[in-house]
PDB file of C-alpha atoms and ligand atoms in Angstrom:
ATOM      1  CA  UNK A   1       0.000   0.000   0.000  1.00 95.00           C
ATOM      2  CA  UNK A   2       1.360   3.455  -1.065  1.00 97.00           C
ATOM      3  CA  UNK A   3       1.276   5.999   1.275  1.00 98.00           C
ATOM      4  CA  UNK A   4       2.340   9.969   1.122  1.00 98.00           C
ATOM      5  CA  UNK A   5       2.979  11.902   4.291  1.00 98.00           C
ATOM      6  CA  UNK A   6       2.948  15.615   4.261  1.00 98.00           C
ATOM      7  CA  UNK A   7       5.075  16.282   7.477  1.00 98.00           C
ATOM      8  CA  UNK A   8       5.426  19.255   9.190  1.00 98.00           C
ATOM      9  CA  UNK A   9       9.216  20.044   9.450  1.00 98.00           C
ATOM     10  CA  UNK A  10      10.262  23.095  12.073  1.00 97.00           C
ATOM     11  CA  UNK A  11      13.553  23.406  13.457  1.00 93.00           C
ATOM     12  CA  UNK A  12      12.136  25.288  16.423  1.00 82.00           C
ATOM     13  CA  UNK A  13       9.831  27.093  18.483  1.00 81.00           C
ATOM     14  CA  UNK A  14      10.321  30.239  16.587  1.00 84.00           C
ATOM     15  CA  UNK A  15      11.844  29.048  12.896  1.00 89.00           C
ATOM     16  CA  UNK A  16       9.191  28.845  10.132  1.00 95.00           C
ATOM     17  CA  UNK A  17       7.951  25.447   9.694  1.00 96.00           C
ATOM     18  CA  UNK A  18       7.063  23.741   6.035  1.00 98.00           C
ATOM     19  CA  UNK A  19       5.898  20.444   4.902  1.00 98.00           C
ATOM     20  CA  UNK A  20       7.718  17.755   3.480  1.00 98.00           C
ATOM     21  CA  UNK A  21       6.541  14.981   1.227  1.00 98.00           C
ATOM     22  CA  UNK A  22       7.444  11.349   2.728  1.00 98.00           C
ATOM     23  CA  UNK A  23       6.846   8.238   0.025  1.00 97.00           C
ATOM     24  CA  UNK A  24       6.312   4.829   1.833  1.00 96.00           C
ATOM     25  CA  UNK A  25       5.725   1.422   0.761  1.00 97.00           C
ATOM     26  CA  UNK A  26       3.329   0.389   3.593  1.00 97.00           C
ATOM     27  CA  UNK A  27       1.649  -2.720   5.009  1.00 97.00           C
ATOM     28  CA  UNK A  28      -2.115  -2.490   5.543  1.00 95.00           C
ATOM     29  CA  UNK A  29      -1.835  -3.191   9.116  1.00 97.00           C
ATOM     30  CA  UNK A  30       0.384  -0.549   9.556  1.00 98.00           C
ATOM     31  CA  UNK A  31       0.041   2.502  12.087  1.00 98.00           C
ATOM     32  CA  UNK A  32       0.762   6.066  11.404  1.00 98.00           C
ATOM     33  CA  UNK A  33       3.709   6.037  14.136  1.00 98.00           C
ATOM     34  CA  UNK A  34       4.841   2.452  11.848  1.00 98.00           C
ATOM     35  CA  UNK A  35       4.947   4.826   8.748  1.00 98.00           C
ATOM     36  CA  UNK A  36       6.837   7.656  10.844  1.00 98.00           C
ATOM     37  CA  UNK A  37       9.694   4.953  11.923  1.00 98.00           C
ATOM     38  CA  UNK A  38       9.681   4.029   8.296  1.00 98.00           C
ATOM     39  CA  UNK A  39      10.782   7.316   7.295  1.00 98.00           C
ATOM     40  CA  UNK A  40      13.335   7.533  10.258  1.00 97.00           C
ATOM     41  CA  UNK A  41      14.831   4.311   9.970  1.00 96.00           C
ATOM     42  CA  UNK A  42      15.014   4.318   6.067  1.00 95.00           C
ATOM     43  CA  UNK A  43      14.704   7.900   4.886  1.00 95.00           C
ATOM     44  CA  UNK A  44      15.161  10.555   7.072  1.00 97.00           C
ATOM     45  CA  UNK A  45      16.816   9.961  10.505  1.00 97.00           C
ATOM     46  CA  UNK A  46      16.621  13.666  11.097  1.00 97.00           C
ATOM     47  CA  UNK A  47      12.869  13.500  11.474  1.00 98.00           C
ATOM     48  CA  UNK A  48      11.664  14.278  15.216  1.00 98.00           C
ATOM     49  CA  UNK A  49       8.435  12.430  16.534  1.00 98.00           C
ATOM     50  CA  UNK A  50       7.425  11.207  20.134  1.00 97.00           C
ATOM     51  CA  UNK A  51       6.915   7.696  20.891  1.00 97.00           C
ATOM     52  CA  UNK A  52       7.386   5.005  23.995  1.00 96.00           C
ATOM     53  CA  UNK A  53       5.130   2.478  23.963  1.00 97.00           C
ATOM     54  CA  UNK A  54       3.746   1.440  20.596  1.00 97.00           C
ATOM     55  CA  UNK A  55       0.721   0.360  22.005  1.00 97.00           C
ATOM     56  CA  UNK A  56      -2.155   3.525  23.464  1.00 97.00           C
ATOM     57  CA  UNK A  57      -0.612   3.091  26.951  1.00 97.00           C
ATOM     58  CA  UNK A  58       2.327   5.676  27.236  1.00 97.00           C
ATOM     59  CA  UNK A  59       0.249   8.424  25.915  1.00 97.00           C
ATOM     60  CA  UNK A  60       3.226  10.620  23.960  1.00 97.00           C
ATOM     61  CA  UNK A  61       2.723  10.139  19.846  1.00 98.00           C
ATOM     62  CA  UNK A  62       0.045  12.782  20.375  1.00 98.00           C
ATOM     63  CA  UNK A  63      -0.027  14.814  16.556  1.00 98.00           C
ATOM     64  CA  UNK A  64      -2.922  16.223  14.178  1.00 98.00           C
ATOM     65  CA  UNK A  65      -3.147  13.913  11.569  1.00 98.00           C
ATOM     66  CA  UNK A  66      -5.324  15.549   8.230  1.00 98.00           C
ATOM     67  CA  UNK A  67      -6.138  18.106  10.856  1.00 97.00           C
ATOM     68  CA  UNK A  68      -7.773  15.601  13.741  1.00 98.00           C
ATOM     69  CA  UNK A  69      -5.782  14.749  17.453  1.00 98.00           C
ATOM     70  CA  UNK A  70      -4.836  11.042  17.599  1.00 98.00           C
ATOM     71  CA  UNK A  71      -2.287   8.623  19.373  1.00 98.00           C
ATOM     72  CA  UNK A  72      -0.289   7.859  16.236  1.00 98.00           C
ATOM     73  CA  UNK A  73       0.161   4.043  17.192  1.00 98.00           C
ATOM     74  CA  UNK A  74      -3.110   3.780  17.437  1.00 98.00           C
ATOM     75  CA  UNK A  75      -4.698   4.479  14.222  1.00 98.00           C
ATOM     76  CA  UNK A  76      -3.845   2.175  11.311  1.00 98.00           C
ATOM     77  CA  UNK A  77      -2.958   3.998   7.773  1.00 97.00           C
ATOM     78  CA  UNK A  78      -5.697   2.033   6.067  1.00 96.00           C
ATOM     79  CA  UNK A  79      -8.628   4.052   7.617  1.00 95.00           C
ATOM     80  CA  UNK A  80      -7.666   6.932   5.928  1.00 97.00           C
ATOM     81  CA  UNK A  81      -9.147   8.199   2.631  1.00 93.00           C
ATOM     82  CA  UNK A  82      -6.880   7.117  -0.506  1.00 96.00           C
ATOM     83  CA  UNK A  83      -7.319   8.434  -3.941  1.00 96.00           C
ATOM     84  CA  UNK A  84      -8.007   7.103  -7.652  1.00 97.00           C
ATOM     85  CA  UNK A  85      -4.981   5.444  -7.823  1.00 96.00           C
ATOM     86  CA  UNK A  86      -5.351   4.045  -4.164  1.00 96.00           C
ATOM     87  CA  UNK A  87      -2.675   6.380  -2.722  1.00 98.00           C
ATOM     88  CA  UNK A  88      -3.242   7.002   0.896  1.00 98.00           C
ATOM     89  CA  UNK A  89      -2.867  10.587   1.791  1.00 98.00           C
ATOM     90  CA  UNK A  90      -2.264  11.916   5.825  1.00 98.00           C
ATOM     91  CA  UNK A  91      -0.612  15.363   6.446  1.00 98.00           C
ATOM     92  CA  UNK A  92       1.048  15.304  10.033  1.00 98.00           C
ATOM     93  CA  UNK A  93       1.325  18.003  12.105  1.00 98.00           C
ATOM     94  CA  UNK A  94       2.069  18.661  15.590  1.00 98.00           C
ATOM     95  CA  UNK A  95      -0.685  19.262  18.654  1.00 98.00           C
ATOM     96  CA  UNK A  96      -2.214  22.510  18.861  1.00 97.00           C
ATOM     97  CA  UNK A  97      -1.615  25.007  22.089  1.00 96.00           C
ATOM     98  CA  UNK A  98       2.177  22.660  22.763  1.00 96.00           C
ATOM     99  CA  UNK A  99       5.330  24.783  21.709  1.00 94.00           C
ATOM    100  CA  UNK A 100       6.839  22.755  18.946  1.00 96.00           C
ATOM    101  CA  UNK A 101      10.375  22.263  20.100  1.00 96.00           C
ATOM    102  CA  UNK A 102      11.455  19.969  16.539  1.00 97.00           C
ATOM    103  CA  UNK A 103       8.877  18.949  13.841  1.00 98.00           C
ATOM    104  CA  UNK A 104       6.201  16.368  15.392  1.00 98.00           C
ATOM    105  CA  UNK A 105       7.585  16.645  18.663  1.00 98.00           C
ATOM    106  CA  UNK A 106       6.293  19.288  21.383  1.00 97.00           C
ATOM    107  CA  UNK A 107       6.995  20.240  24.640  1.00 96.00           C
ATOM    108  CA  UNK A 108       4.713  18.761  27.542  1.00 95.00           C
ATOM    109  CA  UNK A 109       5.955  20.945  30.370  1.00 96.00           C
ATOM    110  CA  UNK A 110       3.075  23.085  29.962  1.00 94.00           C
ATOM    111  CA  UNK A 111       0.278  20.296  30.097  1.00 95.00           C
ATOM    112  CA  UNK A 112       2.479  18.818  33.064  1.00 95.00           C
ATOM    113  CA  UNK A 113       2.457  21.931  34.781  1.00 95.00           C
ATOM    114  CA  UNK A 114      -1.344  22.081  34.614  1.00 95.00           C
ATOM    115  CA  UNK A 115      -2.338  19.162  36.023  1.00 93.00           C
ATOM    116  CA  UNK A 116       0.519  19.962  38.976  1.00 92.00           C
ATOM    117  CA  UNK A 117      -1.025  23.809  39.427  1.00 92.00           C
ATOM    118  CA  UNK A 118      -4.432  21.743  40.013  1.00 91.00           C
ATOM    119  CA  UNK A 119      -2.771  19.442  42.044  1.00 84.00           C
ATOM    120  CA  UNK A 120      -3.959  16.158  40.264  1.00 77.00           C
ATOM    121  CA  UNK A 121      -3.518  13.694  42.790  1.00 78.00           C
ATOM    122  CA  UNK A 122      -5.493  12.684  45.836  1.00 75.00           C
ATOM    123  CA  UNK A 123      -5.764  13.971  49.126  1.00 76.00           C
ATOM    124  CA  UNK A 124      -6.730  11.553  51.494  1.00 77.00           C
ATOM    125  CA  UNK A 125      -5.396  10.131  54.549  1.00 77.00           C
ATOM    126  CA  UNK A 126      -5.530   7.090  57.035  1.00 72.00           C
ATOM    127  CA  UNK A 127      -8.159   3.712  56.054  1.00 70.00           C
ATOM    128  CA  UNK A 128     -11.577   3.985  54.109  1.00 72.00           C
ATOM    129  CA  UNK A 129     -14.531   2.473  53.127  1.00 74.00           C
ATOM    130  CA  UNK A 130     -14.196   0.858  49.214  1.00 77.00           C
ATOM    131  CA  UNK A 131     -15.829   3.099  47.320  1.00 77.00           C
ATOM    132  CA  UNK A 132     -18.834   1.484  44.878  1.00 78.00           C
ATOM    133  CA  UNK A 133     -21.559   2.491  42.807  1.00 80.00           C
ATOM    134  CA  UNK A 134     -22.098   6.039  40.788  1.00 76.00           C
ATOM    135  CA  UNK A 135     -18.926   7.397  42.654  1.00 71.00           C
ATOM    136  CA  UNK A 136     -16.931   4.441  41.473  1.00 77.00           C
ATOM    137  CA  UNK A 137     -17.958   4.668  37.870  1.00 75.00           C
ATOM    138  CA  UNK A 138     -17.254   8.486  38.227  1.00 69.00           C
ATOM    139  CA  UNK A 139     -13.565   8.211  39.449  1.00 72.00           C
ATOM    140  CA  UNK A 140     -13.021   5.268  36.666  1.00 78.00           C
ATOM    141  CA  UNK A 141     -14.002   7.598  33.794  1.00 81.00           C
ATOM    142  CA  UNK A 142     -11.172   9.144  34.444  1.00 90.00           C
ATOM    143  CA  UNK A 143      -8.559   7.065  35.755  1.00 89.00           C
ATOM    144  CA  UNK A 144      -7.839   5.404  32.525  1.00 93.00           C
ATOM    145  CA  UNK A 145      -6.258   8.946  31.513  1.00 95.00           C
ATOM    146  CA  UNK A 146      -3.286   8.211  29.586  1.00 96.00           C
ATOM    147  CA  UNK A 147      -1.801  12.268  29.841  1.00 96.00           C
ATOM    148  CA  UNK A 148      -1.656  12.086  26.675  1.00 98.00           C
ATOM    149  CA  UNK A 149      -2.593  16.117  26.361  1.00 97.00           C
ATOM    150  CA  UNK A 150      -4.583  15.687  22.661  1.00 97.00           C
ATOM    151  CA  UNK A 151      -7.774  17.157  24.447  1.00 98.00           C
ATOM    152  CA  UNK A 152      -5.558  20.099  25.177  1.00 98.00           C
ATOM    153  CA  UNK A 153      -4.816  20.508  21.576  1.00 98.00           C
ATOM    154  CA  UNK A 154      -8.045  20.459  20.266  1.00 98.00           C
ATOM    155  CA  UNK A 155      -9.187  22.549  22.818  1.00 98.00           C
ATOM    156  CA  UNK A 156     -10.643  25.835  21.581  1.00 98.00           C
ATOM    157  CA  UNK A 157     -10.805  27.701  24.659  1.00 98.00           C
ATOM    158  CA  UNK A 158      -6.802  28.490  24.525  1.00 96.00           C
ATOM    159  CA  UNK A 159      -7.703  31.130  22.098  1.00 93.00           C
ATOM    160  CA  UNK A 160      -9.881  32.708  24.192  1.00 94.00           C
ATOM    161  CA  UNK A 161      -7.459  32.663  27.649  1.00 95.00           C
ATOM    162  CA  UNK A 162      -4.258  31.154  27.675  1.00 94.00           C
ATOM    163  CA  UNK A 163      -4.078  30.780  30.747  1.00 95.00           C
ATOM    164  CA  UNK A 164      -7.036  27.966  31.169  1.00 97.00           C
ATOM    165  CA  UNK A 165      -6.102  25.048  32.939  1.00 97.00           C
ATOM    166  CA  UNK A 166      -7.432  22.701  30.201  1.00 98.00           C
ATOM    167  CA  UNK A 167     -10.101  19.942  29.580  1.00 98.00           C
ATOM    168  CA  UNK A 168      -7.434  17.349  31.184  1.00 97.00           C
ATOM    169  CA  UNK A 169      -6.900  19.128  34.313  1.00 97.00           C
ATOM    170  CA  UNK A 170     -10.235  20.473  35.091  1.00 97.00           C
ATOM    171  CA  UNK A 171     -11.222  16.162  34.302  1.00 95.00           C
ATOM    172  CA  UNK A 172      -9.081  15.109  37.107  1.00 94.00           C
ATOM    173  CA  UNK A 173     -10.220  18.142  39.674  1.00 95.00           C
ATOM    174  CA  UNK A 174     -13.361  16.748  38.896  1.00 93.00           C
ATOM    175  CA  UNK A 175     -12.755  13.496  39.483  1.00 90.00           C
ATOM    176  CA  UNK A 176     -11.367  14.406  42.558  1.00 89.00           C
ATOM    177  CA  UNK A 177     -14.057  16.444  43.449  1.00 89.00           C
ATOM    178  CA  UNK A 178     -16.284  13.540  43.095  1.00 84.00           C
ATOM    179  CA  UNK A 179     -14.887  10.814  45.253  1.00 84.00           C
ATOM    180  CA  UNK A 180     -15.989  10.884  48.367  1.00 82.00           C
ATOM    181  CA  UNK A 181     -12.652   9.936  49.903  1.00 83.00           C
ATOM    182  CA  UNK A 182     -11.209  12.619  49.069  1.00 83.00           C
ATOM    183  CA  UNK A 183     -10.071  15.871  51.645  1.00 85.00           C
ATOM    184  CA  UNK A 184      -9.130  18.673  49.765  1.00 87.00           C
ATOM    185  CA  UNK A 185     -12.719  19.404  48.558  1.00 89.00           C
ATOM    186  CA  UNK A 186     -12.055  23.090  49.331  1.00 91.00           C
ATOM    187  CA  UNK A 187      -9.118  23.474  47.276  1.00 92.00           C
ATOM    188  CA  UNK A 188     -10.869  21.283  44.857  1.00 93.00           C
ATOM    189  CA  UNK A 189     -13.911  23.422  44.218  1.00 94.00           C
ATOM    190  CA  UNK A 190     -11.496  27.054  44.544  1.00 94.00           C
ATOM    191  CA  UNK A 191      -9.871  25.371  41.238  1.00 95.00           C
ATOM    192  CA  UNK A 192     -13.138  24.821  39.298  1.00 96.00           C
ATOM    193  CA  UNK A 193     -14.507  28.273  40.558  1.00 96.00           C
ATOM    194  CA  UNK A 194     -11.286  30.030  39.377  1.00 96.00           C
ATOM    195  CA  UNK A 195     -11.541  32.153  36.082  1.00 95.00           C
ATOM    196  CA  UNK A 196      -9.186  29.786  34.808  1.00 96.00           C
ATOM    197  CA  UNK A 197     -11.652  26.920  35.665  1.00 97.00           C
ATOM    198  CA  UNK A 198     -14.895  25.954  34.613  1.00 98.00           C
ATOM    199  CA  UNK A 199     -16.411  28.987  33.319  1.00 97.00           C
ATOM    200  CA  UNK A 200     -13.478  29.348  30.605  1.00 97.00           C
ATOM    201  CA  UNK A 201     -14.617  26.210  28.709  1.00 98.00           C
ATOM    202  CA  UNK A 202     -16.657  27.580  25.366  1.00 98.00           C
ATOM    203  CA  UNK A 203     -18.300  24.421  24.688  1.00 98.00           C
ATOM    204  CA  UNK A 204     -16.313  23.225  21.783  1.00 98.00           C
ATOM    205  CA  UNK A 205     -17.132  19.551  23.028  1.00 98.00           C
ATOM    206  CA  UNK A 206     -13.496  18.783  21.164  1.00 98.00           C
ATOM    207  CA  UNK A 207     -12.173  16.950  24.268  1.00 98.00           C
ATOM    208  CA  UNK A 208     -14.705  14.231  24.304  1.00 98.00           C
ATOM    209  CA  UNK A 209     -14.655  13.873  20.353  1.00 98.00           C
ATOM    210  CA  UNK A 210     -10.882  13.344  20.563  1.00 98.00           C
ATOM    211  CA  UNK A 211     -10.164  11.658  23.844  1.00 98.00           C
ATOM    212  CA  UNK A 212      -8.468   8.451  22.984  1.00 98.00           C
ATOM    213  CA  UNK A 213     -10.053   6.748  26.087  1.00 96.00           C
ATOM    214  CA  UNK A 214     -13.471   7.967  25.592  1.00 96.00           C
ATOM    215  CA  UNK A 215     -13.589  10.351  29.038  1.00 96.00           C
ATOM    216  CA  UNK A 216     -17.062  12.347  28.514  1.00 95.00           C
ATOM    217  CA  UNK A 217     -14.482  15.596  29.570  1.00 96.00           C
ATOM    218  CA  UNK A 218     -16.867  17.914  28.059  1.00 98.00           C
ATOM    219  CA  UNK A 219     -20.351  16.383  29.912  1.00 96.00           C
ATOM    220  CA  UNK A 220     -18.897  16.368  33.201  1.00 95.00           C
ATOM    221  CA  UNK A 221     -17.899  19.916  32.657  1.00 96.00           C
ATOM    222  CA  UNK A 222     -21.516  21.071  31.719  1.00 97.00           C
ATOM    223  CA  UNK A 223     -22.920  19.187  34.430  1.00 94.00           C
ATOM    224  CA  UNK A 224     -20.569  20.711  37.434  1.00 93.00           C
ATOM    225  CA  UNK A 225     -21.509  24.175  36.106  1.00 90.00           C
TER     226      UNK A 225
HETATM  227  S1  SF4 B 301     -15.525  21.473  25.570  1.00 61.20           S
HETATM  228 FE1  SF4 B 301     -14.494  23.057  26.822  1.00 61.20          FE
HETATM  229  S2  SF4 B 301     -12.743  22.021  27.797  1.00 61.20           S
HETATM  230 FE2  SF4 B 301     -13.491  20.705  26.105  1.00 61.20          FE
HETATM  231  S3  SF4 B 301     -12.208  21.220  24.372  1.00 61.20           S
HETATM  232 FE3  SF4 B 301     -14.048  22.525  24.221  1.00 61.20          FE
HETATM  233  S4  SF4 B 301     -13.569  24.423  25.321  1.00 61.20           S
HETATM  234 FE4  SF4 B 301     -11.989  22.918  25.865  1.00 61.20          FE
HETATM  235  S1  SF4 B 302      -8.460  13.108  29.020  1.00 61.20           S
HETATM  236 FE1  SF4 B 302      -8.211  11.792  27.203  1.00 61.20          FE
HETATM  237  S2  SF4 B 302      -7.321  13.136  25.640  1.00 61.20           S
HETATM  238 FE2  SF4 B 302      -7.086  14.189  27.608  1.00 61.20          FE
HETATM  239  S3  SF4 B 302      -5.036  13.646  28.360  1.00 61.20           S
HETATM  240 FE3  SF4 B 302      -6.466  12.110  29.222  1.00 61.20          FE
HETATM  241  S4  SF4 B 302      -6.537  10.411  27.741  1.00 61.20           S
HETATM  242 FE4  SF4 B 302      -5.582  12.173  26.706  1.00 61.20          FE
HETATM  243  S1  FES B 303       3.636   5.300  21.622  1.00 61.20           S
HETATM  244 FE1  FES B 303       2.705   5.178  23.607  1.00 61.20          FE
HETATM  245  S2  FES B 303       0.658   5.846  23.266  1.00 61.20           S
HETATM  246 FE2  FES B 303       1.541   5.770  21.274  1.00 61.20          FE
END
């Protein structure tokens, strides 16, 4: 199977960026981040791309591919559209609202230093109860998180303040909020009240459309307005 990648190329953060035209001979079963090490390994070893895992777990091959957030080892080539002649055509960028520091690859600090500002991690102490039920299911929607910051990059309220702490990090204060083990329920509800919180969400419904792991982000926002 013949497949063309249009690649965005940028040297860094503040060069101009272009795209370059990658030919592959590919397997069908192939992923997009198969067809990136293709290029790498047999092409063009200066190409920069994230990877770890290979397999939706690590979370960090996050990129736009023909303009939509995915986990690049987790979307085979042959779902996308080919032409007349069966070519497959994907244009690669990198995530949206991540500085760029070379071609695919971006730098997570800022996502990172989201979910640390909302302090995404529990605060509980000493022996409890199991928790069961609706406020089980709630704290498991979003425990299979992966970090993988894509909702971030399709997120639309960036635009409007830059300073927003994000579909990802207002999913985990929420899921926080939620459980009723945890302590910091003050703390918890000052982030979601916060300018940066809640209210700065424009209803783009992006982060559930994209979310890898299928976290209804955007519904539990609406419904802890
Ligand atoms: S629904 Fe809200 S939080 Fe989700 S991507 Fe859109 S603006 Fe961002
Ligand atoms: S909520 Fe979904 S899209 Fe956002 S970081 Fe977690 S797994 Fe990725
Ligand atoms: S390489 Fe780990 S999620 Fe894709």
């Amino acid at each position: 199977m013949k497949v063309q990648l249009q690649v965005w190329r940028q040297s860094g953060v503040s060069a101009p960026p272009h795209l370059q035209l990658y030919s592959i001979d590919a397997e069908s079963n192939w992923s997009v981040l198969d067809c990136l090490e293709a290029v790498s390994r047999r092409e063009d070893p200066s190409l920069s791309y994230r990877d770890n895992c290979f397999s939706a777990v690590c979370g960090d091959c996050g990129l736009r591919a023909n303009g939509r957030e995915i986990l690049a080892c987790a979307n085979g080539v042959s779902k996308f559209p080919a032409d007349a002649d069966g070519v497959i055509h994907i244009e690669l960028r990198p995530l949206r609202n991540h500085p760029v520091i070379r071609d695919l690859a971006v730098d997570r600090d800022r996502f990172f230093d989201r979910q640390t500002a909302v302090c995404a991690f529990f605060a509980i102490s000493g022996y409890h109860e199991f928790v069961e039920g609706a406020a089980m299911q709630a704290a498991q929607s979003v425990t299979t998180c992966l970090s993988c910051g894509i909702c971030d990059s399709a997120c639309e309220a960036y635009t409007v303040r830059a300073d927003f702490f994000g579909p990802a990090a207002l999913a985990w204060t929420l899921r926080f909020a939620q459980d009723p083990r945890e302590e910091a329920l003050a703390q918890r509800r000052s982030v979601l009240d916060s300018p940066r919180g809640l209210s700065g969400c424009v209803d783009c419904g992006a982060c559930s459309d994209v979310c890898p792991e299928a976290i209804p982000i955007h519904e539990m926002i609406r419904a802890a307005r």
